[in-house]
Structure formats: structure tokens, C-alpha cells
Amino acid sequence: MNSDFPDRPPISSGPMFSAPAPLSEDEPDEIRAIWGTTVNLGETMKSFREFLRGFKIKYRVNHDREQGKHRTLGSPQEGEVVLYEQYLRRMRQTGGTNLNLDMVNLLAYPPSKKLYTQLAKYPQEVVPAMDQVLKDLMLELAEQDQSNGFDEMSGVQGEEEIAEIMTKVYKIRPFGIEAVNMRELNPTDTDKLVCIKGLVIRATPVIPDMKVAFFRCSTCQHTVQVEIDRGKIDEPSRCPRDVCASVGTMVLVHNRCEFADRQVIRLQETPDAVPDGQTPHTVSLSVYDELVDVTKPGDRLIVTGIFRSVPVRVNPKTRTIKNLFKTFLDVVHVKMGTSGTLAFDKSTRPAGGDRIPGVGGVGGAEEEEEQEARREGRRTRRAVMESKLKELSTRSDIYELLARSLAPSIWGMDNVKKGILLQLFGGTNKSIARGGGGGGPRYRGDINVLLVGDPGTSKSQILKYVHKIAPRGVYTSGKGSSAVGLTAYVTRDPDSKQLVLESGALVLSDGGVCCIDEFDKMSDATRSVLHEVMEQQTVSIAKAGIITTLNARTSILAAANPVGSKYDVDSTITKNIDLPPTLISRFDLLYLVLDQVDEMLDRKLAQHLVGLYLEDSPETAGQDILPIDELSAYINYARSRIHPVITEEASNELVRSYVELRNVGEDPRSSERRITATTRQLESMIRLSEAHARMRFSSFVEFDDVKEAYRLMRDAIRTSATDPKMGKIDMGLLDSGVGQQERKLRGDMGREVLNVLDAVGNRGIRWVDALKQLEGQSSIRIDTAEFGEVIKTLEREGLVKVVGERDRRMIRRVEGA
């Protein structure tokens, strides 16, 4: 042949792939696969059908045993229960359309092991096939139940049920593969099923996503529907009618197209997963239909989805695309996770809870375990834990036990630990219907705590510990935070190029605890945003045309160092801490953690610390402590289940305690009365007593709860609002920064200054001479700063005038004043 056609290249000895011979019937089925995959649709559907019909509990138990997990069955009959048939019946009864498929079950069932690999590698082809099998089986099971004479499937009702199933779209939501870090996602994972964990930082509004496009020919009005294929719509270039066949006349009719709900979510690495010295990675998620609006910024998620990459055009008007592709995750299953080990405050979530159809769905892992336990006649793990917690709550020393268990590596500080423990339990959030408009104001149940003390008194350690177990906890440092970083900031969305609002630390910790270290080193602008958050629990924004109010229902735990690092016991607290008095008064509890010299205490502390380095087990002096998971389960249960109500006896005691705190300011020798408590202290006592009742798993706030709240409150006030000069409590120190005694001294000093000026006449007196003259008349030392404040006050009142600079300053009396 080659001699006849010398120019033709020699024929290849390999097989000719351009036109393969037709397959004979006896060839194996595997060859008939979807191009580029090993998926044979017929075989896949058959295999999944067998799995749903044949999977029994015993396969999963056996698989778990092989993996080293110990699970037992009550009797052999319990292992023979067909699991997914029950789930399908429950879907029919509840009207659900989503079946959560645990992929470990696919692996545990011997005939479907190949299906597990195919689902993980080619989800785009396998999931639609599974959806079809699910719908077929739902119909088949409904008809089977109808022929077997089930009550709810008899007669007209049964026909209606079957007709309804025909109209619904059923979806499989696979989950259960091992989660990977989002940094490890690379091009080899494209179009595969992956699972990642992260923190939601932004969710867009709902976007309509076109599913079926409707085209009409502008010449002959012929219409045609085109389905979306892998994110693209194949627009007809000519009219499909042979009679017309006009080119470029097909027009898209928007209101006849079919759309689905779509939302884009930005998922960021959780702070604990970020390697040292790295910035957190973010991944875009696309969620559809039932999964839309399930989450909000600040939530922790475990997401299963298909990793996709799409080309980006250099310019929308040209067909040129960049060689770098944009990646995102098409989500098929979402599971709510928690930060730390505590769940978030349920009262900050939607009224119906987070169990929205399509998330919990039918057949989730927890439901599976509960169903299994119910069949076996044994209690579930949750029920066992609940009974253990209730048993714990009946102990007489539960308060001391929980306080000991909180940060056991830190020695002493019992009162501080008790205050923080009650902060973690929290009071109950209330809305009083009769007060104010629109359903009344919302009274906060969150407790704010401030720790002030000398360096090296383990303030930061306590903050780190609380952040580890706190729900939706955010840890931030004073110097490293800005005002917009705490509240919310406006940024330009890279996709839509529109200005959007990004949530800051306080909004992300809504329903949790926000820990702020180095509180005193914050700039004034940053600190000013906390005033609204700590009392109204909202963040009001008015910037870049976005005017809104965001929820920030968070407890704040802050730690601060005194001015000059060491706390001066002879000065008031406002002089020791560089914080505005209005902000200090918003904290329910203010603890002074001072480093005092005491040989016995120093020895005990040193032994405890050295023991930690030696054995890495905290010395508990023979007393038992709860492990961290039990402690967090206890707090979690109390927060979600217990909502105490104040009894008559407790309310009388609250009133009596408040009046008693107010009466401390009475002084028979003086006509003026010092303010020793305000209504903020009363509200703080109510919150603390509710938290104490929660801690006992009690539905009512009783006399003892109020007593303990009063003790904590009194101790906190005694340490923070005591005037060092008088040794008496004066709330004016916290509210205005000036105590009653100081105000009195300033008034006396002002009168004396005016007397001196009257004596010298119109020529005035030098600043230094006036100070010397006053010191000569006074029995106590006059502070230069105090003298300056008095002169400023007199100047504001228009009684004196100061001329000159620094040492040459002259004080003159204003004539006629």
C-alpha cells in the first residue's frame, strides 16, 4: 500500500480510536461509562438502589469494630433493621425532600464500596443518578405500603400522597468524609467531593440562579426551553423550526425562565487552625435552595461540597480568559459546628431554631444514633450524659466544684473564678411587653466582667481558657484592634463590585463571649464603640450609604493593667485605670487582682507552679475537679434548657439588698449622701442570681441565689468603689471619676483661692505663690493636679482669669464676679 502512495506516513500499529468498532453484547458493562469517568449509570443506580433497600445496622456496627470503635447491639434482631426504608417513610410523613447520606455507611455495606469511591471522585455524575433512584424508591415504597394496606396510604389519601411524591424533587445530601484543611485544597481536588471546616464571615443576599432558560423566536414566535448544563446555558443560534430557521432571532424571555435560590458565603479558617505567622485563608461557597439563609456570619460550619474551578474573563466584552481560575465550593451538605466546646446562646437564634429543612433533614448521624438506641431499648449517649449532669447538679458543693474546675492550672482567685463561671452561665434575656414601643425593650442577660491587676497575676491565662471553651468566642487584644475591626467595616465585594458590610469581632461573637486583653491600651476611638454594645447590645452603623443596626448580644470579659503597671492602693480606681468612668460603670463585676506579699501564700503558689512544670497535672489538694468536656456540657445544658423565673421571696430579697447597698452611703454627720449603688447594680444582681439558679439547674431564682449574687456584688463594689482617703464606698468614683470627699475638698480649695485673690487685689498672684500660700494654710498636702482642676473650674465659672504661660502664669480675679 505504501508503494502506491509514497507520501502517506506508515500506518500505526496501535488501535484506531477515531472510529471504534460497535460494542458487542458480551463485552463487560464497565466499558459503557460516562466519558472521562468510571461511572456506568445503570450499574451505579442499581448499586445505590440495593444499598437503600439492603443496608442494615449490623454492617455499620461491624465496620466500626474494624476501625477500633466499640459498638454493641442489644440483640441480633436489632442489627437486621433496614435503616433507609424507615428514613424514606419518615420523609413521606414529614414532607421532607432531602436525605442525608452518611458515606461511611456506603463503605460499610460490602456491595456498595465501589459506589463510595465513585461518589467521592465523580459527584457531578453520581449525585443526580442517586437523586433519581431516591425518587423512584419513594414512589415504589409508597405503592408497596398502599398495597400492604397501611393506614395513612389507604384510599384517596394514598393516591394524593403518591401524586404529591410525583411532583417533588428529591435530593441526596452526602456527608461523612474526612474534613481537610482548606489550605490543602489543590487542583487535583477539582470536581471531587471535599469536606472543610470554617467560620462564616460574610453571606450575600439571595441571588436568583437560572435553571431553565426560555427562548422565543422573534420572527415566528416559536418557543424552546434549554436546561442549564454545568453552569452554562447553550443559547440556540438559529430557530429550531425548519420552516423558519432564522439565524440570531432567539430572544431570552426572563419571566418564563425557571430560577433557584442561590447564596454565596465566604468561609474563613478558624483561628485555631491557622498556622503560626500565616493569615487565614478564605473559600467561597455556593449554597442552593433549602441551604440558603441557614447560616449567618460568626457560625462555625462543617461543609461537604464539590470543589469547582471556573475561568475568569479578562474583560467581559472579550472572549479572552485568564490562565488563573477562580475556585469555589458547590455545597451539598451543611452541618453546624461550634467553636470551643460550648454551644451558642439559643435565644439569639431564629425562633424555629437552626434545624431548617435540608440541614438536619432526615437520617442525620445523631438521629441515627437516637433511632438505634430507641430500638435497642437503651438510653442514648445524650440521655446518659443528661442524667449524669442532673445527678451532678444535686451535689451540695456544685458551686465550689465548678469554680475549681474552671482553669484548674491557675491557683487561688476563687471569687474571680466564681464571677466568670456565672458569666458563662449568663442570665436570661427578656423582652418586657408593657415597656416602650414595639414589643418593649430587650433587657440583656449577658454579664460583663473586668479584671484589673498587677502584671503576672494570670489575667491573660484566664481569658485564654474562657476563649477556648466559650461559644462563638472571639479573642482580641486592645492595641491590635480598631473601632471598625470590633464593629463592622465597609468593603467592596470583588464579584459584584458593590459596597458590602463585613462583620467585626463583636458582631461575630453574637450569642457568645468576646475576650479583650490589654483593655487599657485601646485607643479612645476604639473604646467608644463599646458603650453601646455593653448596654444596648447593638452596633449602629451609618457609613458609605449603609445605615443599619447589627446585633452584638455578647458577654465581654476584659483584662486591663493599671497606669504605671503597678496598682496604687492610695489612689482611686479611676486614677489607676486609664478608662472613662462611664465605661467602667457598665461592667457588672470589676475585680482587682493584686499581687500582695504574704510568705505562706507565696510558698503555696510557688509549689503549685513548680508542680505544674514537674508533672503537668494541677494540684487540687485532694479535691476532685470536672474535666473540660464535662464542665462545658454542664454549662451548655444549663444555657439551653434552664430559664429561671424570680420567686416572690427572691424579689423581696433583691429589693432589700439593693436598699441595703444604697443605705451604706448614709452619714449622720453630713447632710450630703454618698451614692453607693445605682439601678445598674440592681440589674447586675438580678442577672447574677439568675445565673446562680441556672448553675443549680433550678427553674426558680430563690433566696440563696440572691444572697450569693449580693455577696459577689458587694465584694466587687468594695474593691473597686472604695475611696482610699475615707475608706468608704462611693459609687461617684465609678460614675464620674470623682468621689464625694474629693468634691468637698475641691470646693473648699476653690473658696480659699478666691479669698487669697480678694486679699491681693486686682494685680493678681503668681500660680506658684498661690500654691505655696494654700499649702501653708492647709494641714494636708495639696496635689498640683488637684489645684489645676480647681483653677480650671473657677475659670469655667467666670470667677478667675489665668494669663501667661507655664511658670509665669498669673491668676487674677474677674471684676464684678
PDB file of N, CA, C and O in Angstrom, residues 323-353:
ATOM      1  N   ASN A 323      -5.340  32.706  32.701  1.00  0.00           N
ATOM      2  CA  ASN A 323      -4.898  31.322  32.920  1.00  0.00           C
ATOM      3  C   ASN A 323      -5.080  30.913  34.385  1.00  0.00           C
ATOM      4  O   ASN A 323      -4.921  29.756  34.736  1.00  0.00           O
ATOM      5  N   LEU A 324      -5.382  31.880  35.279  1.00  0.00           N
ATOM      6  CA  LEU A 324      -5.694  31.557  36.675  1.00  0.00           C
ATOM      7  C   LEU A 324      -7.209  31.410  36.817  1.00  0.00           C
ATOM      8  O   LEU A 324      -7.950  32.305  36.429  1.00  0.00           O
ATOM      9  N   PHE A 325      -7.639  30.289  37.369  1.00  0.00           N
ATOM     10  CA  PHE A 325      -9.069  30.023  37.504  1.00  0.00           C
ATOM     11  C   PHE A 325      -9.554  30.411  38.901  1.00  0.00           C
ATOM     12  O   PHE A 325      -8.794  30.385  39.850  1.00  0.00           O
ATOM     13  N   LYS A 326     -10.835  30.744  38.989  1.00  0.00           N
ATOM     14  CA  LYS A 326     -11.438  31.072  40.288  1.00  0.00           C
ATOM     15  C   LYS A 326     -12.052  29.793  40.851  1.00  0.00           C
ATOM     16  O   LYS A 326     -12.751  29.069  40.132  1.00  0.00           O
ATOM     17  N   THR A 327     -11.803  29.526  42.124  1.00  0.00           N
ATOM     18  CA  THR A 327     -12.326  28.277  42.723  1.00  0.00           C
ATOM     19  C   THR A 327     -13.421  28.594  43.729  1.00  0.00           C
ATOM     20  O   THR A 327     -13.410  29.640  44.367  1.00  0.00           O
ATOM     21  N   PHE A 328     -14.373  27.673  43.850  1.00  0.00           N
ATOM     22  CA  PHE A 328     -15.409  27.784  44.878  1.00  0.00           C
ATOM     23  C   PHE A 328     -15.942  26.391  45.176  1.00  0.00           C
ATOM     24  O   PHE A 328     -15.573  25.409  44.506  1.00  0.00           O
ATOM     25  N   LEU A 329     -16.799  26.301  46.176  1.00  0.00           N
ATOM     26  CA  LEU A 329     -17.329  25.005  46.603  1.00  0.00           C
ATOM     27  C   LEU A 329     -18.837  25.002  46.378  1.00  0.00           C
ATOM     28  O   LEU A 329     -19.538  25.883  46.875  1.00  0.00           O
ATOM     29  N   ASP A 330     -19.335  24.046  45.593  1.00  0.00           N
ATOM     30  CA  ASP A 330     -20.780  23.859  45.427  1.00  0.00           C
ATOM     31  C   ASP A 330     -21.254  22.981  46.580  1.00  0.00           C
ATOM     32  O   ASP A 330     -20.953  21.780  46.612  1.00  0.00           O
ATOM     33  N   VAL A 331     -21.996  23.545  47.502  1.00  0.00           N
ATOM     34  CA  VAL A 331     -22.297  22.841  48.757  1.00  0.00           C
ATOM     35  C   VAL A 331     -23.442  21.855  48.570  1.00  0.00           C
ATOM     36  O   VAL A 331     -24.468  22.188  47.961  1.00  0.00           O
ATOM     37  N   VAL A 332     -23.254  20.640  49.101  1.00  0.00           N
ATOM     38  CA  VAL A 332     -24.338  19.650  49.069  1.00  0.00           C
ATOM     39  C   VAL A 332     -24.841  19.342  50.486  1.00  0.00           C
ATOM     40  O   VAL A 332     -25.955  18.879  50.667  1.00  0.00           O
ATOM     41  N   HIS A 333     -24.013  19.608  51.501  1.00  0.00           N
ATOM     42  CA  HIS A 333     -24.431  19.318  52.885  1.00  0.00           C
ATOM     43  C   HIS A 333     -23.767  20.301  53.841  1.00  0.00           C
ATOM     44  O   HIS A 333     -22.584  20.618  53.697  1.00  0.00           O
ATOM     45  N   VAL A 334     -24.542  20.819  54.785  1.00  0.00           N
ATOM     46  CA  VAL A 334     -24.020  21.753  55.796  1.00  0.00           C
ATOM     47  C   VAL A 334     -24.333  21.208  57.172  1.00  0.00           C
ATOM     48  O   VAL A 334     -25.449  20.738  57.420  1.00  0.00           O
ATOM     49  N   LYS A 335     -23.342  21.250  58.048  1.00  0.00           N
ATOM     50  CA  LYS A 335     -23.576  20.862  59.440  1.00  0.00           C
ATOM     51  C   LYS A 335     -23.071  21.987  60.327  1.00  0.00           C
ATOM     52  O   LYS A 335     -21.973  22.495  60.113  1.00  0.00           O
ATOM     53  N   MET A 336     -23.889  22.409  61.286  1.00  0.00           N
ATOM     54  CA  MET A 336     -23.474  23.477  62.190  1.00  0.00           C
ATOM     55  C   MET A 336     -22.478  22.919  63.187  1.00  0.00           C
ATOM     56  O   MET A 336     -22.739  21.901  63.827  1.00  0.00           O
ATOM     57  N   GLY A 337     -21.348  23.609  63.309  1.00  0.00           N
ATOM     58  CA  GLY A 337     -20.361  23.218  64.322  1.00  0.00           C
ATOM     59  C   GLY A 337     -20.353  24.261  65.413  1.00  0.00           C
ATOM     60  O   GLY A 337     -21.079  25.240  65.371  1.00  0.00           O
ATOM     61  N   THR A 338     -19.509  24.069  66.433  1.00  0.00           N
ATOM     62  CA  THR A 338     -19.369  25.084  67.487  1.00  0.00           C
ATOM     63  C   THR A 338     -17.904  25.350  67.693  1.00  0.00           C
ATOM     64  O   THR A 338     -17.069  24.481  67.484  1.00  0.00           O
ATOM     65  N   SER A 339     -17.611  26.574  68.123  1.00  0.00           N
ATOM     66  CA  SER A 339     -16.232  26.870  68.496  1.00  0.00           C
ATOM     67  C   SER A 339     -16.093  26.400  69.920  1.00  0.00           C
ATOM     68  O   SER A 339     -17.046  26.407  70.681  1.00  0.00           O
ATOM     69  N   GLY A 340     -14.912  26.023  70.319  1.00  0.00           N
ATOM     70  CA  GLY A 340     -14.710  25.539  71.679  1.00  0.00           C
ATOM     71  C   GLY A 340     -15.601  24.339  71.892  1.00  0.00           C
ATOM     72  O   GLY A 340     -15.846  23.536  71.006  1.00  0.00           O
ATOM     73  N   THR A 341     -16.160  24.246  73.101  1.00  0.00           N
ATOM     74  CA  THR A 341     -16.984  23.090  73.400  1.00  0.00           C
ATOM     75  C   THR A 341     -18.368  23.477  73.860  1.00  0.00           C
ATOM     76  O   THR A 341     -19.187  22.635  74.112  1.00  0.00           O
ATOM     77  N   LEU A 342     -18.630  24.793  73.962  1.00  0.00           N
ATOM     78  CA  LEU A 342     -19.966  25.234  74.365  1.00  0.00           C
ATOM     79  C   LEU A 342     -20.778  25.618  73.138  1.00  0.00           C
ATOM     80  O   LEU A 342     -20.233  26.133  72.175  1.00  0.00           O
ATOM     81  N   ALA A 343     -22.073  25.407  73.199  1.00  0.00           N
ATOM     82  CA  ALA A 343     -22.938  25.867  72.111  1.00  0.00           C
ATOM     83  C   ALA A 343     -23.295  27.324  72.357  1.00  0.00           C
ATOM     84  O   ALA A 343     -23.157  27.816  73.458  1.00  0.00           O
ATOM     85  N   PHE A 344     -23.770  28.001  71.281  1.00  0.00           N
ATOM     86  CA  PHE A 344     -24.081  29.421  71.429  1.00  0.00           C
ATOM     87  C   PHE A 344     -25.418  29.609  72.114  1.00  0.00           C
ATOM     88  O   PHE A 344     -26.192  28.682  72.289  1.00  0.00           O
ATOM     89  N   ASP A 345     -25.692  30.849  72.489  1.00  0.00           N
ATOM     90  CA  ASP A 345     -26.917  31.213  73.184  1.00  0.00           C
ATOM     91  C   ASP A 345     -28.103  31.024  72.242  1.00  0.00           C
ATOM     92  O   ASP A 345     -28.210  31.682  71.221  1.00  0.00           O
ATOM     93  N   LYS A 346     -29.018  30.098  72.614  1.00  0.00           N
ATOM     94  CA  LYS A 346     -30.139  29.767  71.730  1.00  0.00           C
ATOM     95  C   LYS A 346     -31.091  30.951  71.544  1.00  0.00           C
ATOM     96  O   LYS A 346     -31.787  31.041  70.554  1.00  0.00           O
ATOM     97  N   SER A 347     -31.141  31.865  72.520  1.00  0.00           N
ATOM     98  CA  SER A 347     -32.097  32.976  72.417  1.00  0.00           C
ATOM     99  C   SER A 347     -31.689  33.981  71.346  1.00  0.00           C
ATOM    100  O   SER A 347     -32.463  34.851  70.983  1.00  0.00           O
ATOM    101  N   THR A 348     -30.466  33.869  70.824  1.00  0.00           N
ATOM    102  CA  THR A 348     -30.029  34.791  69.767  1.00  0.00           C
ATOM    103  C   THR A 348     -30.260  34.190  68.384  1.00  0.00           C
ATOM    104  O   THR A 348     -29.936  34.813  67.392  1.00  0.00           O
ATOM    105  N   ARG A 349     -30.799  32.974  68.324  1.00  0.00           N
ATOM    106  CA  ARG A 349     -31.015  32.309  67.034  1.00  0.00           C
ATOM    107  C   ARG A 349     -32.465  32.508  66.581  1.00  0.00           C
ATOM    108  O   ARG A 349     -33.303  33.001  67.326  1.00  0.00           O
ATOM    109  N   PRO A 350     -32.804  32.081  65.320  1.00  0.00           N
ATOM    110  CA  PRO A 350     -34.191  32.220  64.860  1.00  0.00           C
ATOM    111  C   PRO A 350     -35.154  31.465  65.763  1.00  0.00           C
ATOM    112  O   PRO A 350     -34.766  30.497  66.444  1.00  0.00           O
ATOM    113  N   ALA A 351     -36.429  31.900  65.763  1.00  0.00           N
ATOM    114  CA  ALA A 351     -37.427  31.325  66.675  1.00  0.00           C
ATOM    115  C   ALA A 351     -37.592  29.824  66.461  1.00  0.00           C
ATOM    116  O   ALA A 351     -37.756  29.064  67.403  1.00  0.00           O
ATOM    117  N   GLY A 352     -37.528  29.380  65.222  1.00  0.00           N
ATOM    118  CA  GLY A 352     -37.715  27.956  64.927  1.00  0.00           C
ATOM    119  C   GLY A 352     -36.477  27.123  65.173  1.00  0.00           C
ATOM    120  O   GLY A 352     -36.478  25.918  64.938  1.00  0.00           O
ATOM    121  N   GLY A 353     -35.397  27.742  65.608  1.00  0.00           N
ATOM    122  CA  GLY A 353     -34.147  27.018  65.802  1.00  0.00           C
ATOM    123  C   GLY A 353     -33.400  26.872  64.488  1.00  0.00           C
ATOM    124  O   GLY A 353     -33.833  27.336  63.447  1.00  0.00           O
TER     125      GLY A 353
END
